[in-house]
Structure formats: C-alpha cells, structure tokens
Amino acid sequence: MTLTEDVAQDRHPVETPEEFGARLRRWLRSATENLAPSATTFADRAATHAAMYDAGLFGMTWPIELGGRSLPTTYQTVFNREVAGFEWAIPDSSVTVGICAPTMADHGTPEQQARHISRMLRGDEVWTQLLSEPGAGSDLAAVSVRAIRDGDDFVLDGQKIWTSDAVEADYALALVRTDPGRPRHGGLSMLIVPLSEPGVDIRPLRDMTGDAPFNEVFLNEARVPVANLVGRENEGWTVLTTMLRHERIALSAGTAGARMDVDAFGALVALARARGVLDRTDVRDTLAEVFVQQRILDITGRRMREGLESGELQGPAGSLGKMGTAMAARAVAEATLKIEGMEGVAWRPDDGQVARRMREVLQFPKPGIAGGTTEIQKNVVAERLLGMPRDR
Ligand SMILES: Cc1cc2nc3c(=O)[nH]c(=O)nc-3n(C[C@H](O)[C@H](O)[C@H](O)COP(=O)(O)OP(=O)(O)OC[C@H]3O[C@@H](n4cnc5c(N)ncnc54)[C@H](O)[C@@H]3O)c2cc1C
C-alpha cells in the first residue's frame, strides 16, 4: 500500500527526528547500494524517489490530507541533512515539490489539489514553470502569451523560454495574458498546462556545459480547459507573487530543494591537499572566502527558516537566502578554478573527476539568475524588507 492510498491515517512509525534521520540514512544506503552515480538514469532516480515516499521518508511536513505526514519542519531539516551526498540518486524535486505544489496548495481548487498534490510528492507527476518569455524575464508583467476563451477552453498562442526540464515534465504552471485590454498586471492568469497536449512544442536549448537543461516552449493553438485556472481569471499576478516567494525559499540553502548543504569547504580542502597547493596563500585566501560564505549562508538560511516559521519574517526573506546561495556558488567556483589551475582548463580525457568538477563550475551563474536575478532580489530586499523607496 502506498502512502497516497494511506493518507487518511498515518500508518508509518511514530519516530523522533533522530530516529527518522537514522532510518532515512539506513534506507538511502540500502536503496542506492546497487546504483552507480555515473550510470543512474532518470527512471532509476524516479523509482528511488517513489519508494522513499512510500516508506514515509519524503514530504513529511505536508498535511496528511494532501499526501504528507503532517510532521513538524524539524523533520525536513533532518531530511535535508541526511540526503546530502545522495543527490545523484534522487531527482531534484525543487520545482515540482518546492515551488509548484505549495502554489497549488495556496491557490488551487480542492479538486486540483486532490488530483495532483500527492502525485507530485510521490514523483508520479513532474511539473515545471512557464513564466519567462523572450520579452519578459525580470519584468513578468510584460508576459504576452495569449489565452483566449473559447467555450470551456482557453486557446494558447505564443512562446515561453528557459523552461527547466520541460522534456521530462508532465505539467506546467503557465502565466498567460487572458485580457490584453487591462493594465499590465491586471490581465494575467495562471493555468495548469498539460505538456503532452497537441499544440505544445518543446525545443531543448543547450547551455555552455553542453547539456540541455532548459527549453523553448511554443504554444500553437494549445487548448487548456477553463477548469485548469489556478486562482481567478485575470488575478494571475497574485498567484505569481506566491509562486516566486516559494521559489526563492526553495532555491535558498537549507530548504527542501537546496543542494548547497553539502560540505563544499571540506571537499575543496581535500582537493587542494591532493593537488599539493594547500600551502599557497592565494589558495588559502579563496578557501577562506568559501568558508565565510558558507557560514553566512548557513546562518542566514537558519534565520530565514526560523523567521518564516515563526511569522517574524515575511515571504520576501527568501530573497536573502537565494542571494546567499548565489554568492556561495560563485566563491566555490572561483576556489575550484584556483586549485585546479591549468588542469581545470584542459584536462586529460580519462580524468572524469576534473570534467565533473569543471561542469559544476560552469553552472555557478545559475542560482544568480534562476527564479529572479540577484539584482532583482536586491530590489526585493531593499523595498520589502528594508522599506527603501521603490525601484523605478
Ligand atoms: C537555471 C535556470 C533555470 C530557469 N528555469 C526557468 C523555468 O523553469 N521557467 C521560467 O519561466 N524561467 C526560467 N528561467 C529564466 C529566469 O527566470 C530568467 O532568466 C530570469 O528571471 C531573468 O530574466 P531574463 O533572462 O529575461 O533577463 P532580463 O530580465 O532581461 O535581465 C537582464 C539583466 O538586467 C538586469 N535587470 C533587469 N531588470 C532590472 C531591474 N529592475 N533592476 C536592476 N537590474 C535589472 C538583470 O538582473 C539582468 O542582469 C531559468 C533561468 C535559469 C538560469
């Protein structure tokens, strides 16, 4: 019996956070025993995720009626700590579970919630976001994809861009213009778009690592039922605001979707020692910078989580954590380059380890752009947290 079928009654063992952590650790070790990091496929990761959920080890803090276990957030903190190092074995669910599911919990109808949320938690449904367009990124009020009402459907036309993992995703939350006659923020709506529908054309975009993590999505008379509206028609801006708040928290260190909890400093010291450069002053300087950034991130992340839980800090506080993640990612990338030296520019073809590390280095700009650039986060912090005048 899966947890989904069992939501009315939490039949998983009553355990303290420590017992939960120990069980999760044992479970992860045994579930990944026969998997190799380099050979793990999307299907392997999805299967591990579903089994982890069925064992009551994922989505614990979600309400029982939505497919979780209604446990306190301490269990999520323990979860984040224990999965560090196993990221290769389970899919990154920060968009589906960290962003789309909470947005649906806030604004979805009871039918939409019942239909999707537990499936999102189990990984049976992968979701993405259709927000950015070639002419609308930081300024999402400029979104121009049209959704025109035709009977019980909306008909969608236009182009989205930078859509993460659209090839693997089943659904997207899409920001669309339902009333071009209203002021910019007023004519937008949020829709659930099934990505397998006719009229949805997904074209992968390659980044500088050679991978294609995001896509262009062309909508060409794609029909979406009116029942897929999340929130009210022409009130999509309200739903978007909630969504971006969840996104900034999900992409901050130490929260459900964050991947920066891993001890990057320890790994870099070990690397510098192995390369024989630990005594070099310039290397020690960059390592010190990583240490400081990680400590700041750790403290800011903890303060943010506690503040959000207690209600002392508001949603915009997620912008602080996201900025910290971006700064720490840059410090780690700079230190890695310094330690690797020329090896990091041109490595031997058989040295898979350096290739993997340099691929990570090339990804360092991501946290400073995805979910709103660092400049935009600075605006949010200045205006919403510090009460400074609004950006022109
Ligand atoms: C890894 C990754 C994953 C992504 N996934 C998705 C996804 O799944 N779905 C999706 O819809 N989008 C996604 N995006 C797109 C992302 O949300 C946008 O790239 C981002 O919001 C910036 O928009 P833009 O690229 O249009 O840049 P622009 O908005 O054109 O900004 C260009 C530059 O101008 C600066 N700028 C703009 N406005 C201001 C201002 N008011 N004050 C100061 N500076 C400003 C910006 O900081 C930036 O440096 C992803 C991006 C990345 C990197």
Short mmCIF file of C-alpha atoms and ligand atoms in Angstrom, two decimals:
data_model
loop_
_atom_site.label_atom_id
_atom_site.label_comp_id
_atom_site.label_asym_id
_atom_site.label_seq_id
_atom_site.Cartn_x
_atom_site.Cartn_y
_atom_site.Cartn_z
CA MET A 1 0.00 0.00 0.00
CA THR A 2 1.40 3.38 -0.95
CA LEU A 3 1.34 6.43 1.27
CA THR A 4 -1.08 8.01 -1.22
CA GLU A 5 -3.66 5.30 -0.54
CA ASP A 6 -2.99 5.57 3.12
CA VAL A 7 -3.43 9.27 3.72
CA ALA A 8 -6.47 9.06 5.98
CA GLN A 9 -4.33 7.52 8.66
CA ASP A 10 -0.60 7.90 9.09
CA ARG A 11 0.47 4.29 9.50
CA HIS A 12 4.16 4.98 9.48
CA PRO A 13 6.03 4.51 12.73
CA VAL A 14 5.91 7.30 15.28
CA GLU A 15 9.54 8.30 15.49
CA THR A 16 11.61 11.15 16.88
CA PRO A 17 13.52 13.34 14.38
CA GLU A 18 16.71 11.45 15.36
CA GLU A 19 15.08 8.06 14.75
CA PHE A 20 13.68 9.38 11.49
CA GLY A 21 17.18 10.54 10.43
CA ALA A 22 18.71 7.17 11.30
CA ARG A 23 16.00 5.27 9.40
CA LEU A 24 16.42 7.55 6.37
CA ARG A 25 20.21 7.07 6.43
CA ARG A 26 19.86 3.26 6.52
CA TRP A 27 17.20 3.37 3.83
CA LEU A 28 19.26 5.57 1.49
CA ARG A 29 22.33 3.37 1.88
CA SER A 30 20.44 0.20 1.09
CA ALA A 31 18.35 1.73 -1.74
CA THR A 32 21.44 3.08 -3.52
CA GLU A 33 23.69 0.09 -2.87
CA ASN A 34 23.43 -1.25 -6.42
CA LEU A 35 23.37 2.11 -8.20
CA ALA A 36 26.42 3.87 -9.62
CA PRO A 37 26.39 7.70 -9.64
CA SER A 38 27.61 7.90 -13.24
CA ALA A 39 25.16 5.29 -14.58
CA THR A 40 21.97 6.37 -12.78
CA THR A 41 19.14 7.17 -15.18
CA PHE A 42 16.12 9.46 -14.83
CA ALA A 43 13.97 6.31 -14.35
CA ASP A 44 16.26 4.99 -11.56
CA ARG A 45 16.04 8.31 -9.70
CA ALA A 46 12.27 8.47 -10.10
CA ALA A 47 11.90 4.90 -8.77
CA THR A 48 14.05 5.70 -5.72
CA HIS A 49 12.00 8.83 -5.06
CA ALA A 50 8.67 6.94 -5.21
CA ALA A 51 9.99 4.17 -2.91
CA MET A 52 11.27 6.79 -0.45
CA TYR A 53 7.84 8.45 -0.41
CA ASP A 54 6.09 5.09 0.09
CA ALA A 55 8.38 4.44 3.07
CA GLY A 56 7.13 7.68 4.66
CA LEU A 57 10.51 9.36 4.14
CA PHE A 58 9.52 12.20 1.81
CA GLY A 59 7.02 15.06 2.00
CA MET A 60 6.70 14.52 5.77
CA THR A 61 5.76 18.10 6.59
CA TRP A 62 2.87 18.22 4.11
CA PRO A 63 -0.62 17.81 5.62
CA ILE A 64 -1.89 14.22 5.76
CA GLU A 65 -4.93 15.14 3.65
CA LEU A 66 -2.63 16.32 0.83
CA GLY A 67 -0.47 13.19 0.93
CA GLY A 68 2.09 14.12 3.59
CA ARG A 69 2.51 13.12 7.23
CA SER A 70 1.78 16.45 8.99
CA LEU A 71 5.13 16.30 10.82
CA PRO A 72 6.93 19.44 12.13
CA THR A 73 9.57 21.19 9.98
CA THR A 74 12.39 19.72 12.11
CA TYR A 75 11.90 16.52 10.11
CA GLN A 76 12.54 18.44 6.88
CA THR A 77 15.76 19.86 8.35
CA VAL A 78 16.85 16.31 9.26
CA PHE A 79 15.88 15.15 5.76
CA ASN A 80 17.99 17.89 4.11
CA ARG A 81 20.97 16.91 6.25
CA GLU A 82 20.70 13.18 5.55
CA VAL A 83 20.21 13.38 1.77
CA ALA A 84 23.38 15.46 1.33
CA GLY A 85 25.70 13.24 -0.69
CA PHE A 86 22.82 11.23 -2.21
CA GLU A 87 21.68 13.97 -4.61
CA TRP A 88 22.79 11.86 -7.58
CA ALA A 89 20.34 9.11 -6.57
CA ILE A 90 17.10 11.09 -6.26
CA PRO A 91 15.60 13.63 -8.66
CA ASP A 92 15.82 17.33 -7.90
CA SER A 93 12.19 17.99 -6.94
CA SER A 94 12.66 21.64 -6.01
CA VAL A 95 10.42 22.88 -8.85
CA THR A 96 7.64 20.27 -8.52
CA VAL A 97 7.57 19.96 -4.72
CA GLY A 98 9.27 23.19 -3.61
CA ILE A 99 7.50 25.61 -5.96
CA CYS A 100 4.51 24.23 -7.89
CA ALA A 101 2.97 22.06 -5.14
CA PRO A 102 2.90 24.84 -2.49
CA THR A 103 1.48 27.27 -5.07
CA MET A 104 -1.28 24.75 -5.77
CA ALA A 105 -1.83 24.31 -2.04
CA ASP A 106 -2.26 28.10 -1.70
CA HIS A 107 -4.40 28.80 -4.78
CA GLY A 108 -5.59 25.53 -6.37
CA THR A 109 -9.19 24.35 -6.12
CA PRO A 110 -9.86 21.36 -3.80
CA GLU A 111 -10.29 19.21 -6.95
CA GLN A 112 -6.94 20.35 -8.39
CA GLN A 113 -5.23 19.72 -5.05
CA ALA A 114 -6.75 16.25 -4.66
CA ARG A 115 -5.86 15.33 -8.22
CA HIS A 116 -2.26 16.49 -8.26
CA ILE A 117 -0.51 17.17 -4.95
CA SER A 118 0.07 13.64 -3.62
CA ARG A 119 1.19 12.57 -7.11
CA MET A 120 3.65 15.48 -7.13
CA LEU A 121 5.01 14.43 -3.74
CA ARG A 122 5.47 10.83 -4.91
CA GLY A 123 7.17 12.00 -8.10
CA ASP A 124 4.44 10.48 -10.29
CA GLU A 125 3.97 13.93 -11.81
CA VAL A 126 6.85 16.23 -12.73
CA TRP A 127 5.98 19.94 -13.04
CA THR A 128 7.72 22.99 -14.41
CA GLN A 129 7.03 26.73 -14.79
CA LEU A 130 6.12 28.55 -17.99
CA LEU A 131 6.86 32.11 -16.92
CA SER A 132 9.78 33.65 -18.85
CA GLU A 133 9.40 34.76 -22.47
CA PRO A 134 11.89 36.27 -24.91
CA GLY A 135 10.46 39.70 -23.99
CA ALA A 136 9.60 39.07 -20.31
CA GLY A 137 12.03 37.79 -17.67
CA SER A 138 12.69 40.06 -14.71
CA ASP A 139 9.64 42.03 -15.78
CA LEU A 140 7.00 39.30 -15.86
CA ALA A 141 4.18 41.83 -16.15
CA ALA A 142 5.26 42.04 -19.82
CA VAL A 143 4.14 38.41 -20.47
CA SER A 144 2.50 38.22 -23.90
CA VAL A 145 1.45 34.58 -24.43
CA ARG A 146 -2.27 34.93 -25.19
CA ALA A 147 -5.00 32.70 -23.74
CA ILE A 148 -8.32 33.43 -25.41
CA ARG A 149 -11.52 31.93 -24.06
CA ASP A 150 -13.33 29.56 -26.44
CA GLY A 151 -16.26 27.77 -24.74
CA ASP A 152 -14.91 25.67 -21.86
CA ASP A 153 -11.31 26.06 -23.05
CA PHE A 154 -8.59 28.67 -23.30
CA VAL A 155 -6.65 28.67 -26.57
CA LEU A 156 -2.96 29.49 -26.03
CA ASP A 157 -0.60 31.12 -28.52
CA GLY A 158 2.93 32.44 -28.09
CA GLN A 159 6.38 31.46 -26.84
CA LYS A 160 7.96 30.72 -23.46
CA ILE A 161 11.69 30.27 -22.87
CA TRP A 162 14.22 28.91 -20.32
CA THR A 163 11.68 26.29 -19.20
CA SER A 164 13.62 23.88 -16.97
CA ASP A 165 13.19 20.17 -17.60
CA ALA A 166 10.18 20.64 -19.91
CA VAL A 167 11.07 17.42 -21.75
CA GLU A 168 10.61 15.34 -18.59
CA ALA A 169 7.72 17.36 -17.17
CA ASP A 170 4.06 16.33 -17.32
CA TYR A 171 2.51 19.68 -16.38
CA ALA A 172 3.46 23.35 -16.13
CA LEU A 173 2.06 26.32 -14.28
CA ALA A 174 1.86 28.95 -17.03
CA LEU A 175 1.47 32.71 -16.70
CA VAL A 176 -0.64 33.87 -19.65
CA ARG A 177 -2.43 37.00 -20.80
CA THR A 178 -6.18 36.45 -20.68
CA ASP A 179 -7.23 40.08 -21.07
CA PRO A 180 -4.95 42.33 -23.15
CA GLY A 181 -7.34 45.25 -22.54
CA ARG A 182 -6.49 45.51 -18.83
CA PRO A 183 -3.41 47.18 -17.29
CA ARG A 184 -0.24 45.01 -17.47
CA HIS A 185 -0.53 43.24 -14.10
CA GLY A 186 -4.31 43.00 -14.32
CA GLY A 187 -4.87 40.87 -17.43
CA LEU A 188 -2.78 37.83 -16.44
CA SER A 189 -3.93 34.38 -15.30
CA MET A 190 -2.19 31.21 -14.08
CA LEU A 191 -3.11 27.98 -15.87
CA ILE A 192 -2.20 24.30 -15.46
CA VAL A 193 -0.91 23.25 -18.90
CA PRO A 194 -0.52 19.51 -19.66
CA LEU A 195 2.68 19.43 -21.72
CA SER A 196 1.71 16.40 -23.81
CA GLU A 197 -1.25 18.26 -25.40
CA PRO A 198 -1.30 18.98 -29.15
CA GLY A 199 -0.07 22.49 -29.87
CA VAL A 200 2.71 22.35 -27.23
CA ASP A 201 6.09 22.17 -28.98
CA ILE A 202 9.16 21.75 -26.77
CA ARG A 203 12.62 22.53 -28.17
CA PRO A 204 15.70 21.96 -25.97
CA LEU A 205 18.29 24.74 -25.51
CA ARG A 206 21.93 23.81 -24.96
CA ASP A 207 23.95 25.70 -22.32
CA MET A 208 27.73 26.14 -22.10
CA THR A 209 28.20 22.73 -20.38
CA GLY A 210 26.81 21.02 -23.49
CA ASP A 211 23.70 19.88 -21.61
CA ALA A 212 20.17 20.99 -22.45
CA PRO A 213 18.62 21.69 -19.03
CA PHE A 214 16.08 24.16 -20.34
CA ASN A 215 13.85 24.63 -23.36
CA GLU A 216 11.86 26.91 -25.58
CA VAL A 217 8.15 26.06 -25.46
CA PHE A 218 6.00 27.13 -28.39
CA LEU A 219 2.24 27.24 -27.87
CA ASN A 220 0.30 26.99 -31.06
CA GLU A 221 -3.46 26.93 -30.53
CA ALA A 222 -2.96 24.68 -27.49
CA ARG A 223 -6.31 24.08 -25.74
CA VAL A 224 -6.48 24.12 -21.94
CA PRO A 225 -9.75 23.63 -20.02
CA VAL A 226 -11.04 26.64 -18.05
CA ALA A 227 -11.13 24.24 -15.06
CA ASN A 228 -7.29 24.44 -15.12
CA LEU A 229 -7.32 28.06 -13.89
CA VAL A 230 -5.33 28.36 -10.66
CA GLY A 231 -6.77 31.29 -8.75
CA ARG A 232 -9.22 33.59 -10.52
CA GLU A 233 -9.18 34.70 -14.13
CA ASN A 234 -7.10 37.89 -14.54
CA GLU A 235 -5.74 37.53 -11.00
CA GLY A 236 -2.69 35.52 -12.02
CA TRP A 237 -0.35 38.18 -10.63
CA THR A 238 -1.43 37.25 -7.09
CA VAL A 239 -0.70 33.57 -7.78
CA LEU A 240 2.65 34.50 -9.35
CA THR A 241 3.69 36.51 -6.29
CA THR A 242 3.08 33.47 -4.06
CA MET A 243 4.88 31.25 -6.53
CA LEU A 244 8.00 33.45 -6.65
CA ARG A 245 8.06 33.57 -2.86
CA HIS A 246 8.01 29.76 -2.70
CA GLU A 247 10.65 29.65 -5.44
CA ARG A 248 13.09 31.91 -3.59
CA ILE A 249 12.72 29.86 -0.44
CA ALA A 250 13.03 26.57 -2.38
CA LEU A 251 16.22 27.80 -4.07
CA SER A 252 17.76 29.01 -0.80
CA ALA A 253 20.25 26.98 1.12
CA GLY A 254 18.98 24.67 3.81
CA THR A 255 15.44 24.37 2.50
CA ALA A 256 13.71 21.44 0.84
CA GLY A 257 15.13 21.90 -2.63
CA ALA A 258 18.53 23.32 -1.80
CA ARG A 259 21.65 21.46 -2.79
CA MET A 260 24.25 23.67 -1.11
CA ASP A 261 24.22 21.91 2.26
CA VAL A 262 26.97 19.61 1.11
CA ASP A 263 30.26 20.45 2.79
CA ALA A 264 31.86 22.25 -0.17
CA PHE A 265 34.60 23.68 2.05
CA GLY A 266 35.73 20.26 3.29
CA ALA A 267 35.71 18.87 -0.25
CA LEU A 268 37.79 21.82 -1.55
CA VAL A 269 40.38 21.49 1.26
CA ALA A 270 40.71 17.79 0.41
CA LEU A 271 41.14 18.68 -3.28
CA ALA A 272 43.78 21.36 -2.53
CA ARG A 273 45.68 18.86 -0.37
CA ALA A 274 45.53 16.21 -3.13
CA ARG A 275 46.82 18.75 -5.69
CA GLY A 276 49.62 19.82 -3.30
CA VAL A 277 48.53 23.50 -3.27
CA LEU A 278 47.06 23.80 0.23
CA ASP A 279 50.01 25.90 1.39
CA ARG A 280 49.68 28.52 -1.33
CA THR A 281 48.49 31.88 0.00
CA ASP A 282 46.15 32.61 -2.91
CA VAL A 283 44.51 29.18 -2.49
CA ARG A 284 44.12 29.70 1.26
CA ASP A 285 42.51 33.10 0.58
CA THR A 286 39.87 31.61 -1.73
CA LEU A 287 39.25 28.73 0.70
CA ALA A 288 38.73 31.26 3.49
CA GLU A 289 36.22 33.06 1.27
CA VAL A 290 34.30 29.79 0.71
CA PHE A 291 34.31 29.10 4.46
CA VAL A 292 32.97 32.58 5.25
CA GLN A 293 30.31 32.44 2.51
CA GLN A 294 29.14 29.02 3.66
CA ARG A 295 28.93 30.10 7.29
CA ILE A 296 26.97 33.22 6.31
CA LEU A 297 24.72 31.07 4.16
CA ASP A 298 24.19 28.59 6.95
CA ILE A 299 23.33 31.29 9.49
CA THR A 300 21.17 33.30 7.06
CA GLY A 301 19.38 30.12 5.96
CA ARG A 302 18.65 29.12 9.56
CA ARG A 303 17.49 32.65 10.44
CA MET A 304 15.30 32.72 7.36
CA ARG A 305 13.69 29.32 8.08
CA GLU A 306 13.07 30.14 11.74
CA GLY A 307 11.77 33.62 10.88
CA LEU A 308 9.39 32.29 8.24
CA GLU A 309 8.15 29.55 10.58
CA SER A 310 7.51 31.94 13.45
CA GLY A 311 5.97 34.56 11.15
CA GLU A 312 8.56 37.13 12.25
CA LEU A 313 9.95 37.35 8.72
CA GLN A 314 7.75 37.65 5.65
CA GLY A 315 7.98 35.74 2.36
CA PRO A 316 10.40 38.26 0.73
CA ALA A 317 13.01 36.97 3.20
CA GLY A 318 13.51 34.08 0.75
CA SER A 319 15.36 36.59 -1.43
CA LEU A 320 18.11 36.81 1.22
CA GLY A 321 18.68 33.06 1.17
CA LYS A 322 18.70 32.97 -2.62
CA MET A 323 21.25 35.80 -2.84
CA GLY A 324 23.43 33.94 -0.32
CA THR A 325 23.23 30.76 -2.40
CA ALA A 326 24.35 32.68 -5.50
CA MET A 327 27.30 34.28 -3.67
CA ALA A 328 28.41 30.95 -2.18
CA ALA A 329 28.19 29.25 -5.59
CA ARG A 330 30.50 31.90 -7.07
CA ALA A 331 33.02 31.52 -4.23
CA VAL A 332 33.08 27.72 -4.67
CA ALA A 333 33.56 28.07 -8.44
CA GLU A 334 36.44 30.56 -8.03
CA ALA A 335 38.18 28.37 -5.45
CA THR A 336 37.81 25.26 -7.63
CA LEU A 337 39.39 27.07 -10.59
CA LYS A 338 42.23 28.38 -8.45
CA ILE A 339 43.00 24.90 -7.08
CA GLU A 340 42.74 23.09 -10.42
CA GLY A 341 44.82 25.70 -12.26
CA MET A 342 45.65 24.65 -15.83
CA GLU A 343 44.20 21.18 -15.17
CA GLY A 344 40.81 22.87 -14.93
CA VAL A 345 41.19 24.47 -18.35
CA ALA A 346 42.46 21.44 -20.26
CA TRP A 347 42.28 18.06 -18.53
CA ARG A 348 43.27 14.60 -19.60
CA PRO A 349 40.42 12.82 -21.42
CA ASP A 350 40.44 9.94 -18.90
CA ASP A 351 40.08 12.27 -15.88
CA GLY A 352 36.32 12.10 -15.34
CA GLN A 353 36.61 13.72 -11.89
CA VAL A 354 38.03 17.00 -13.20
CA ALA A 355 35.47 17.00 -16.02
CA ARG A 356 32.64 16.63 -13.49
CA ARG A 357 34.05 19.38 -11.24
CA MET A 358 34.51 21.80 -14.13
CA ARG A 359 30.97 21.10 -15.33
CA GLU A 360 29.80 22.19 -11.85
CA VAL A 361 31.99 25.30 -12.08
CA LEU A 362 30.34 26.23 -15.38
CA GLN A 363 26.97 26.05 -13.67
CA PHE A 364 27.80 28.60 -10.98
CA PRO A 365 25.83 31.50 -12.58
CA LYS A 366 22.55 29.56 -12.35
CA PRO A 367 21.47 30.45 -8.79
CA GLY A 368 22.12 34.13 -9.52
CA ILE A 369 19.67 34.10 -12.46
CA ALA A 370 17.03 31.36 -11.99
CA GLY A 371 13.98 32.44 -10.00
CA GLY A 372 14.87 36.13 -10.46
CA THR A 373 18.37 37.60 -10.79
CA THR A 374 20.45 38.79 -7.84
CA GLU A 375 19.75 42.41 -8.87
CA ILE A 376 16.02 41.72 -8.60
CA GLN A 377 16.48 40.03 -5.19
CA LYS A 378 18.37 43.14 -4.03
CA ASN A 379 15.39 45.24 -5.11
CA VAL A 380 13.02 42.95 -3.17
CA VAL A 381 15.18 43.13 -0.03
CA ALA A 382 15.54 46.93 -0.31
CA GLU A 383 11.84 47.58 -0.89
CA ARG A 384 10.06 44.86 1.08
CA LEU A 385 12.41 44.17 3.98
CA LEU A 386 14.26 47.47 4.45
CA GLY A 387 11.41 49.78 3.45
CA MET A 388 13.52 51.73 0.94
CA PRO A 389 11.96 53.64 -1.99
CA ARG A 390 10.68 51.57 -4.93
CA ASP A 391 12.83 50.74 -7.99
CA ARG A 392 11.89 52.98 -10.91
C1 LIG B 1 19.00 27.60 -14.48
C2 LIG B 1 17.80 28.41 -14.90
C3 LIG B 1 16.55 27.84 -14.87
C4 LIG B 1 15.43 28.58 -15.28
N1 LIG B 1 14.22 27.97 -15.27
C5 LIG B 1 13.13 28.65 -15.68
C6 LIG B 1 11.85 27.99 -15.75
O1 LIG B 1 11.72 26.79 -15.47
N2 LIG B 1 10.78 28.69 -16.16
C7 LIG B 1 10.88 30.01 -16.48
O2 LIG B 1 9.85 30.60 -16.82
N3 LIG B 1 12.08 30.67 -16.45
C8 LIG B 1 13.20 30.01 -16.06
N4 LIG B 1 14.42 30.64 -16.03
C9 LIG B 1 14.53 32.03 -16.51
C10 LIG B 1 14.79 33.04 -15.41
O3 LIG B 1 13.68 33.17 -14.56
C11 LIG B 1 15.14 34.38 -16.10
O4 LIG B 1 16.32 34.17 -16.86
C12 LIG B 1 15.36 35.48 -15.10
O5 LIG B 1 14.18 35.84 -14.44
C13 LIG B 1 15.94 36.75 -15.79
O6 LIG B 1 15.18 37.11 -16.89
P1 LIG B 1 15.89 37.40 -18.30
O7 LIG B 1 16.78 36.26 -18.60
O8 LIG B 1 14.83 37.75 -19.28
O9 LIG B 1 16.84 38.66 -18.05
P2 LIG B 1 16.41 40.21 -18.07
O10 LIG B 1 15.16 40.39 -17.28
O11 LIG B 1 16.40 40.66 -19.48
O12 LIG B 1 17.61 40.87 -17.28
C14 LIG B 1 18.87 41.19 -17.92
C15 LIG B 1 19.76 41.87 -16.88
O13 LIG B 1 19.16 43.11 -16.43
C16 LIG B 1 19.05 43.12 -15.01
N5 LIG B 1 17.81 43.80 -14.61
C17 LIG B 1 16.56 43.63 -15.15
N6 LIG B 1 15.65 44.40 -14.51
C18 LIG B 1 16.32 45.05 -13.51
C19 LIG B 1 15.93 45.98 -12.50
N7 LIG B 1 14.66 46.38 -12.36
N8 LIG B 1 16.90 46.44 -11.64
C20 LIG B 1 18.19 46.02 -11.77
N9 LIG B 1 18.63 45.14 -12.73
C21 LIG B 1 17.70 44.66 -13.57
C22 LIG B 1 19.01 41.66 -14.61
O14 LIG B 1 19.47 41.48 -13.28
C23 LIG B 1 19.97 41.03 -15.63
O15 LIG B 1 21.30 41.17 -15.20
C24 LIG B 1 15.56 29.94 -15.66
C25 LIG B 1 16.84 30.51 -15.68
C26 LIG B 1 17.96 29.77 -15.32
C27 LIG B 1 19.30 30.40 -15.35
#
